[in-house]
Amino acid sequence: MPAPASEERNYLFRSKKPIVQKDGSTSEKHHWWICKQCHAAHDNSGGKIAAPSLVRDRADAYRSHLKRCPFHRGEALVVSAIEEPRSTISSAQSIPSFGSSSSSTAKQQKRMSDFFLSVEVQRSFERDLLEFQSECALPVYFIEKPSTKRLFARMPQYGLPSRKEIGGRMLKTNAETAEQASNANLRECQEETGGRVNFLCDVWQNVARLHLLACHLFLFGVLVQFELLSCDSNHHGIAIAKQMEEAIARALALGWIVRAAITDDAGQCARARRILALRWPNIVFLRCFAHDVNNLVKAVLKTVFKTVTKQAATVTATLNSSSSKWLVRQ
């Protein structure tokens, strides 16, 4: 399926000149594109302005040309939206403070910090942007949307990161910071209350159909994602018990006081609990009762709820199709 046309293509039109490949061949699908603003300026000038340059049929080529095009009004609006807040900030910084002379302020040399943010402030902005994406459940490619670029073009100084940076450097850096903060909260709760940490473990499947073993540490409402291990094709009882034992040993080595381990009630998980209960007598191994509650509710609603909803739908259809004379008048 071909990629959807970018919004920048609206500012260009397709020429009749095809693109010649390296082997000398041409294709009707690939033609050079011309900027509408450059073409209009060339025609209106009577040939005084050079002919518009040819642009390849790629989204990055469109954006590159529009950034350099002096006749593109949309780019001029974005530039004005950026320069206006910056001029406001610089003028606000040049206002003399109370008790200072205006002559000394006017003669003060400008610094780079008056126009650009520091590295720490930029990293703080990237962390807030990543948290915004996570809380709003936005995909990574939202950063490439034209509406996102137009929004951040009105925000002075802050540099909008790319999609690769969000999913790479920013995610890695801020994930480590978030992990350290959550571990500190759980450790503080363990030390203040003297409680024992619960080790939660469950096997699930991601969108790539890979089996993963998720390990969490929980105490008095504070939850920490401890580890995420790959099970591959070995997700039977013995393999799960081995991975759980290694994860519990690592948790104890880090100073966590684990006294309870909770897993799913599936057959392989029950077998893993029975194996580990003999090897770790000081830890209580329990099954998760939430699955039993879900199965109970599912069994009840499968019969009763289905019957009730069917009767309600029948009554509603009968009343809607009947005449008003059959209804009781108040």
mmCIF file of C-alpha atoms in Angstrom, residues 52-232:
data_model
loop_
_atom_site.group_PDB
_atom_site.id
_atom_site.type_symbol
_atom_site.label_atom_id
_atom_site.label_comp_id
_atom_site.label_asym_id
_atom_site.label_seq_id
_atom_site.Cartn_x
_atom_site.Cartn_y
_atom_site.Cartn_z
ATOM 1 C CA PRO A 52 11.477 27.396 -10.221
ATOM 2 C CA SER A 53 13.605 24.447 -9.259
ATOM 3 C CA LEU A 54 12.441 20.869 -9.633
ATOM 4 C CA VAL A 55 11.590 18.920 -6.491
ATOM 5 C CA ARG A 56 11.639 15.154 -6.140
ATOM 6 C CA ASP A 57 8.396 13.375 -5.258
ATOM 7 C CA ARG A 58 9.288 12.704 -1.627
ATOM 8 C CA ALA A 59 7.884 14.218 1.556
ATOM 9 C CA ASP A 60 11.321 15.183 2.875
ATOM 10 C CA ALA A 61 12.109 16.937 -0.414
ATOM 11 C CA TYR A 62 8.840 18.898 -0.145
ATOM 12 C CA ARG A 63 9.630 20.053 3.364
ATOM 13 C CA SER A 64 13.227 20.909 2.485
ATOM 14 C CA HIS A 65 12.145 23.097 -0.422
ATOM 15 C CA LEU A 66 9.362 24.852 1.497
ATOM 16 C CA LYS A 67 11.784 25.744 4.268
ATOM 17 C CA ARG A 68 14.101 27.442 1.770
ATOM 18 C CA CYS A 69 11.395 28.924 -0.463
ATOM 19 C CA PRO A 70 11.126 32.725 0.028
ATOM 20 C CA PHE A 71 7.676 32.803 -1.594
ATOM 21 C CA HIS A 72 6.034 30.193 0.606
ATOM 22 C CA ARG A 73 3.521 32.072 2.727
ATOM 23 C CA GLY A 74 2.869 29.182 5.074
ATOM 24 C CA GLU A 75 6.524 29.055 6.078
ATOM 25 C CA ALA A 76 6.539 32.828 6.584
ATOM 26 C CA LEU A 77 3.621 32.511 8.984
ATOM 27 C CA VAL A 78 5.428 29.854 10.987
ATOM 28 C CA VAL A 79 8.589 31.954 11.130
ATOM 29 C CA SER A 80 6.611 34.982 12.293
ATOM 30 C CA ALA A 81 4.888 32.859 14.929
ATOM 31 C CA ILE A 82 8.311 31.836 16.240
ATOM 32 C CA GLU A 83 10.007 35.224 16.011
ATOM 33 C CA GLU A 84 7.187 37.152 17.668
ATOM 34 C CA PRO A 85 7.361 35.337 21.045
ATOM 35 C CA ARG A 86 11.186 35.474 20.930
ATOM 36 C CA SER A 87 11.121 39.212 20.351
ATOM 37 C CA THR A 88 8.667 39.526 23.219
ATOM 38 C CA ILE A 89 10.972 37.555 25.494
ATOM 39 C CA SER A 90 14.046 39.547 24.491
ATOM 40 C CA SER A 91 12.198 42.839 24.951
ATOM 41 C CA ALA A 92 10.922 41.683 28.328
ATOM 42 C CA GLN A 93 14.442 40.767 29.388
ATOM 43 C CA SER A 94 15.702 44.178 28.301
ATOM 44 C CA ILE A 95 13.264 46.012 30.605
ATOM 45 C CA PRO A 96 15.306 47.552 33.420
ATOM 46 C CA SER A 97 14.626 46.322 36.915
ATOM 47 C CA PHE A 98 13.565 48.611 39.733
ATOM 48 C CA GLY A 99 16.390 50.881 40.829
ATOM 49 C CA SER A 100 18.652 50.274 37.814
ATOM 50 C CA SER A 101 19.483 52.759 35.082
ATOM 51 C CA SER A 102 18.184 52.314 31.556
ATOM 52 C CA SER A 103 21.539 53.193 30.010
ATOM 53 C CA SER A 104 23.366 50.310 31.666
ATOM 54 C CA THR A 105 20.658 47.860 30.573
ATOM 55 C CA ALA A 106 20.755 49.054 26.971
ATOM 56 C CA LYS A 107 24.542 48.652 26.825
ATOM 57 C CA GLN A 108 24.489 45.160 28.339
ATOM 58 C CA GLN A 109 25.815 42.550 25.945
ATOM 59 C CA LYS A 110 23.409 39.847 24.813
ATOM 60 C CA ARG A 111 24.157 36.279 25.774
ATOM 61 C CA MET A 112 23.299 32.992 24.116
ATOM 62 C CA SER A 113 20.979 32.146 27.027
ATOM 63 C CA ASP A 114 18.795 35.109 26.028
ATOM 64 C CA PHE A 115 17.843 33.343 22.813
ATOM 65 C CA PHE A 116 18.354 29.611 23.488
ATOM 66 C CA LEU A 117 17.527 27.318 26.372
ATOM 67 C CA SER A 118 20.066 25.422 28.387
ATOM 68 C CA VAL A 119 20.561 21.689 28.007
ATOM 69 C CA GLU A 120 18.880 21.013 31.367
ATOM 70 C CA VAL A 121 15.736 22.953 30.420
ATOM 71 C CA GLN A 122 15.550 21.196 27.045
ATOM 72 C CA ARG A 123 15.873 17.783 28.732
ATOM 73 C CA SER A 124 13.126 18.751 31.190
ATOM 74 C CA PHE A 125 10.885 19.682 28.266
ATOM 75 C CA GLU A 126 11.592 16.337 26.582
ATOM 76 C CA ARG A 127 10.687 14.489 29.784
ATOM 77 C CA ASP A 128 7.380 16.382 30.052
ATOM 78 C CA LEU A 129 6.685 15.650 26.386
ATOM 79 C CA LEU A 130 7.313 11.935 26.904
ATOM 80 C CA GLU A 131 5.028 11.862 29.964
ATOM 81 C CA PHE A 132 2.336 13.664 27.954
ATOM 82 C CA GLN A 133 2.586 11.025 25.227
ATOM 83 C CA SER A 134 2.409 8.188 27.760
ATOM 84 C CA GLU A 135 -0.572 9.547 29.722
ATOM 85 C CA CYS A 136 -2.540 10.351 26.551
ATOM 86 C CA ALA A 137 -1.673 6.938 25.012
ATOM 87 C CA LEU A 138 -0.399 8.575 21.818
ATOM 88 C CA PRO A 139 1.625 6.615 19.244
ATOM 89 C CA VAL A 140 5.197 7.654 18.550
ATOM 90 C CA TYR A 141 4.379 9.008 15.087
ATOM 91 C CA PHE A 142 2.198 11.776 16.584
ATOM 92 C CA ILE A 143 5.358 13.903 16.636
ATOM 93 C CA GLU A 144 5.428 13.875 12.808
ATOM 94 C CA LYS A 145 1.861 15.098 12.345
ATOM 95 C CA PRO A 146 1.529 18.554 10.729
ATOM 96 C CA SER A 147 -0.823 19.677 13.512
ATOM 97 C CA THR A 148 1.839 18.853 16.114
ATOM 98 C CA LYS A 149 4.468 20.810 14.200
ATOM 99 C CA ARG A 150 2.143 23.806 13.841
ATOM 100 C CA LEU A 151 1.417 23.721 17.573
ATOM 101 C CA PHE A 152 5.058 23.607 18.633
ATOM 102 C CA ALA A 153 6.036 26.209 16.034
ATOM 103 C CA ARG A 154 4.221 28.750 18.220
ATOM 104 C CA MET A 155 6.237 27.733 21.271
ATOM 105 C CA PRO A 156 9.491 29.707 21.353
ATOM 106 C CA GLN A 157 12.941 28.251 21.981
ATOM 107 C CA TYR A 158 11.916 24.645 22.613
ATOM 108 C CA GLY A 159 13.302 22.240 20.016
ATOM 109 C CA LEU A 160 10.812 19.581 18.925
ATOM 110 C CA PRO A 161 12.521 16.149 18.904
ATOM 111 C CA SER A 162 12.117 13.649 16.105
ATOM 112 C CA ARG A 163 10.250 10.356 16.218
ATOM 113 C CA LYS A 164 13.527 8.430 16.445
ATOM 114 C CA GLU A 165 14.688 10.508 19.401
ATOM 115 C CA ILE A 166 11.412 9.983 21.296
ATOM 116 C CA GLY A 167 11.525 6.206 20.871
ATOM 117 C CA GLY A 168 15.276 6.020 21.439
ATOM 118 C CA ARG A 169 17.350 8.437 23.481
ATOM 119 C CA MET A 170 14.476 10.206 25.282
ATOM 120 C CA LEU A 171 12.666 6.991 26.204
ATOM 121 C CA LYS A 172 15.839 5.325 27.469
ATOM 122 C CA THR A 173 16.962 8.307 29.551
ATOM 123 C CA ASN A 174 13.585 9.078 31.109
ATOM 124 C CA ALA A 175 12.755 5.400 31.656
ATOM 125 C CA GLU A 176 15.824 5.082 33.857
ATOM 126 C CA THR A 177 14.810 8.222 35.776
ATOM 127 C CA ALA A 178 11.244 6.960 36.261
ATOM 128 C CA GLU A 179 12.519 3.559 37.382
ATOM 129 C CA GLN A 180 14.818 5.120 39.959
ATOM 130 C CA ALA A 181 11.981 7.312 41.283
ATOM 131 C CA SER A 182 9.548 4.380 41.611
ATOM 132 C CA ASN A 183 12.194 2.225 43.292
ATOM 133 C CA ALA A 184 12.903 5.036 45.749
ATOM 134 C CA ASN A 185 9.192 5.338 46.607
ATOM 135 C CA LEU A 186 8.836 1.601 47.200
ATOM 136 C CA ARG A 187 12.028 1.407 49.258
ATOM 137 C CA GLU A 188 10.882 4.337 51.391
ATOM 138 C CA CYS A 189 7.532 2.600 51.943
ATOM 139 C CA GLN A 190 9.300 -0.633 52.914
ATOM 140 C CA GLU A 191 11.574 1.112 55.414
ATOM 141 C CA GLU A 192 8.881 3.285 57.011
ATOM 142 C CA THR A 193 6.202 0.590 57.376
ATOM 143 C CA GLY A 194 8.453 -2.416 57.923
ATOM 144 C CA GLY A 195 6.295 -4.328 55.450
ATOM 145 C CA ARG A 196 7.227 -7.212 53.226
ATOM 146 C CA VAL A 197 7.189 -6.843 49.458
ATOM 147 C CA ASN A 198 4.844 -8.939 47.317
ATOM 148 C CA PHE A 199 6.363 -10.466 44.186
ATOM 149 C CA LEU A 200 3.761 -10.501 41.380
ATOM 150 C CA CYS A 201 4.458 -12.632 38.336
ATOM 151 C CA ASP A 202 2.459 -13.351 35.192
ATOM 152 C CA VAL A 203 3.102 -14.616 31.664
ATOM 153 C CA TRP A 204 1.482 -12.696 28.813
ATOM 154 C CA GLN A 205 1.812 -12.210 25.077
ATOM 155 C CA ASN A 206 2.658 -8.925 23.372
ATOM 156 C CA VAL A 207 1.578 -7.669 19.951
ATOM 157 C CA ALA A 208 4.525 -9.470 18.343
ATOM 158 C CA ARG A 209 3.189 -12.767 19.802
ATOM 159 C CA LEU A 210 6.201 -13.155 22.077
ATOM 160 C CA HIS A 211 5.676 -14.726 25.495
ATOM 161 C CA LEU A 212 7.015 -12.510 28.278
ATOM 162 C CA LEU A 213 7.323 -13.014 32.022
ATOM 163 C CA ALA A 214 6.443 -9.774 33.820
ATOM 164 C CA CYS A 215 7.667 -9.382 37.409
ATOM 165 C CA HIS A 216 6.347 -6.637 39.711
ATOM 166 C CA LEU A 217 7.036 -5.596 43.283
ATOM 167 C CA PHE A 218 4.041 -4.344 45.263
ATOM 168 C CA LEU A 219 3.587 -2.958 48.757
ATOM 169 C CA PHE A 220 0.723 -0.840 50.165
ATOM 170 C CA GLY A 221 -0.391 0.556 46.819
ATOM 171 C CA VAL A 222 3.124 1.216 45.487
ATOM 172 C CA LEU A 223 3.848 -0.816 42.353
ATOM 173 C CA VAL A 224 7.227 -1.197 40.643
ATOM 174 C CA GLN A 225 7.883 -2.921 37.329
ATOM 175 C CA PHE A 226 10.857 -5.019 38.362
ATOM 176 C CA GLU A 227 11.758 -7.125 35.314
ATOM 177 C CA LEU A 228 10.399 -8.232 31.949
ATOM 178 C CA LEU A 229 11.884 -11.545 30.844
ATOM 179 C CA SER A 230 11.515 -13.374 27.554
ATOM 180 C CA CYS A 231 10.090 -16.901 27.771
ATOM 181 C CA ASP A 232 10.534 -17.804 24.101
#
